[in-house]
């Protein structure tokens, strides 16, 4: 399929980085289209683990063009750090990376606002990654205090920074926040970033439209997961972009009709970092067992991830929302050693059973999961190369998930390494 989109169907960290790296072999262009340095995608190659925040996971193949498209919010310091780290490790980052001149830029005030806003919410805090993501998207939608990558190369850049810093300092003073921004310092810093980034900056919308019209093989790499989608996720405990499949088009400028295939990425269980309801959460020994075996700690913030049983109600909703044609089922090896496994197949809400995902967070908080119990397997499966190498109970578990989500499982992952992957004959 020339144009493929990879989307996480849970609350992020579904191992999208591993799948994108694997699929990069079959593509010429890999595109990040939303989110920013809140993402932490892991790629394991030749025994070495790489963490990517802004750079697409296609970067390890030098002939592939990696695109940071318009819908991403760009922290230039984080991007330059990532470029330096990869370059030191011998990974080529040159004209193979292009950055949209329309992407919005994250500034120091966005970090301060992220910290202040989340702190004010107390028990209801979203628990953001504190990477300035929400405040930058707010300014994008608000327009008057926004800066896009292309603005950094215009003669009025200094004046724009001065005007925004004045406005932001007034807001911080009104909030009695101990924050005082210095326009000159910020201008000097960002002017230097802009100079270093200049060789990468381009009109990525035009580049991608040319590419799809010429039938080039493009891979879209979603960040976060569909349950964190600003419009369709567990609002307000979401991120500030369209992280479900619907975001690919808006964030890249490529009309949806060019996307030939969507692969939904799911973990074999559920995890969540930060606040918000999580019906199948196991805040107990089971959750702890999954966390330990799956090394479920945030790639970006190192926070312990909340762990629980696979929620088929939520994943069916996001598979439909993202238009998933097939599924990649990740981290199945983590479930080895469990005597039995549970899958949530429905919710009970006010005594009524439903397979629909509630639209209001208060209802999601109140649902009682209805579980189906399946037998587990004891043997380690991290060496399985084909579906026949899996114990029958593991195969049953995979089949049941495919059935509940109404999509075939095309890929099964049994370890972080690219070799620990089963391609299921369709
Ligand atoms: P992403 O944000 O969706 O790219 O996922 P993360 O990188 O944040 O988290 C996934 C973690 O699981 C990483 O540490 C991966 O190296 C690891 N991983 C990927 N696939 C597997 C798998 O099949 N089994 C195990 N045990 N770990 C995996
Ligand atoms: P990847 O791409 C998991 C979560 C945060 C918080 C909420 C809002 O690695 O899957 P934000 O900083 O975006 O305003 O935080 O979203 N979150 C993620 N959780 N994986 C991610 O990215 C995430 N990016 C944001 O923990 O609950
Ligand atoms: Mg991650």
PDB file of C-alpha atoms in Angstrom, residues 11 118 121 124-128 227-231 233-240 272 275-277 359-362 365:
ATOM      1  CA  UNK A  11      -3.549   6.088  25.731  1.00  0.00           C
ATOM      2  CA  UNK A 118      -1.707  21.820  35.616  1.00  0.00           C
ATOM      3  CA  UNK A 121      -6.185  21.727  38.838  1.00  0.00           C
ATOM      4  CA  UNK A 124      -8.293  16.998  38.511  1.00  0.00           C
ATOM      5  CA  UNK A 125      -4.836  17.661  37.021  1.00  0.00           C
ATOM      6  CA  UNK A 126      -4.301  16.206  33.574  1.00  0.00           C
ATOM      7  CA  UNK A 127      -0.763  15.296  34.572  1.00  0.00           C
ATOM      8  CA  UNK A 128       0.756  16.624  31.358  1.00  0.00           C
ATOM      9  CA  UNK A 227      -7.991   7.893  23.520  1.00  0.00           C
ATOM     10  CA  UNK A 228      -5.909  11.056  24.053  1.00  0.00           C
ATOM     11  CA  UNK A 229      -7.466  12.780  21.010  1.00  0.00           C
ATOM     12  CA  UNK A 230      -8.550  16.354  21.818  1.00  0.00           C
ATOM     13  CA  UNK A 231     -11.958  15.917  20.144  1.00  0.00           C
ATOM     14  CA  UNK A 233     -10.676  11.080  23.503  1.00  0.00           C
ATOM     15  CA  UNK A 234     -11.355  11.083  27.243  1.00  0.00           C
ATOM     16  CA  UNK A 235     -11.648  14.872  27.423  1.00  0.00           C
ATOM     17  CA  UNK A 236     -10.314  16.791  29.345  1.00  0.00           C
ATOM     18  CA  UNK A 237      -7.732  14.112  30.170  1.00  0.00           C
ATOM     19  CA  UNK A 238      -6.294  14.183  26.674  1.00  0.00           C
ATOM     20  CA  UNK A 239      -3.496  15.838  24.755  1.00  0.00           C
ATOM     21  CA  UNK A 240      -4.097  18.970  22.700  1.00  0.00           C
ATOM     22  CA  UNK A 272      -2.065   5.176  30.880  1.00  0.00           C
ATOM     23  CA  UNK A 275      -4.674  11.563  35.206  1.00  0.00           C
ATOM     24  CA  UNK A 276      -8.096  10.518  33.956  1.00  0.00           C
ATOM     25  CA  UNK A 277     -10.414   7.517  34.118  1.00  0.00           C
ATOM     26  CA  UNK A 359     -18.692  10.480  25.551  1.00  0.00           C
ATOM     27  CA  UNK A 360     -18.527  12.072  29.003  1.00  0.00           C
ATOM     28  CA  UNK A 361     -15.677  11.494  31.375  1.00  0.00           C
ATOM     29  CA  UNK A 362     -18.006  11.307  34.403  1.00  0.00           C
ATOM     30  CA  UNK A 365     -15.520   7.082  35.657  1.00  0.00           C
TER      31      UNK A 365
END
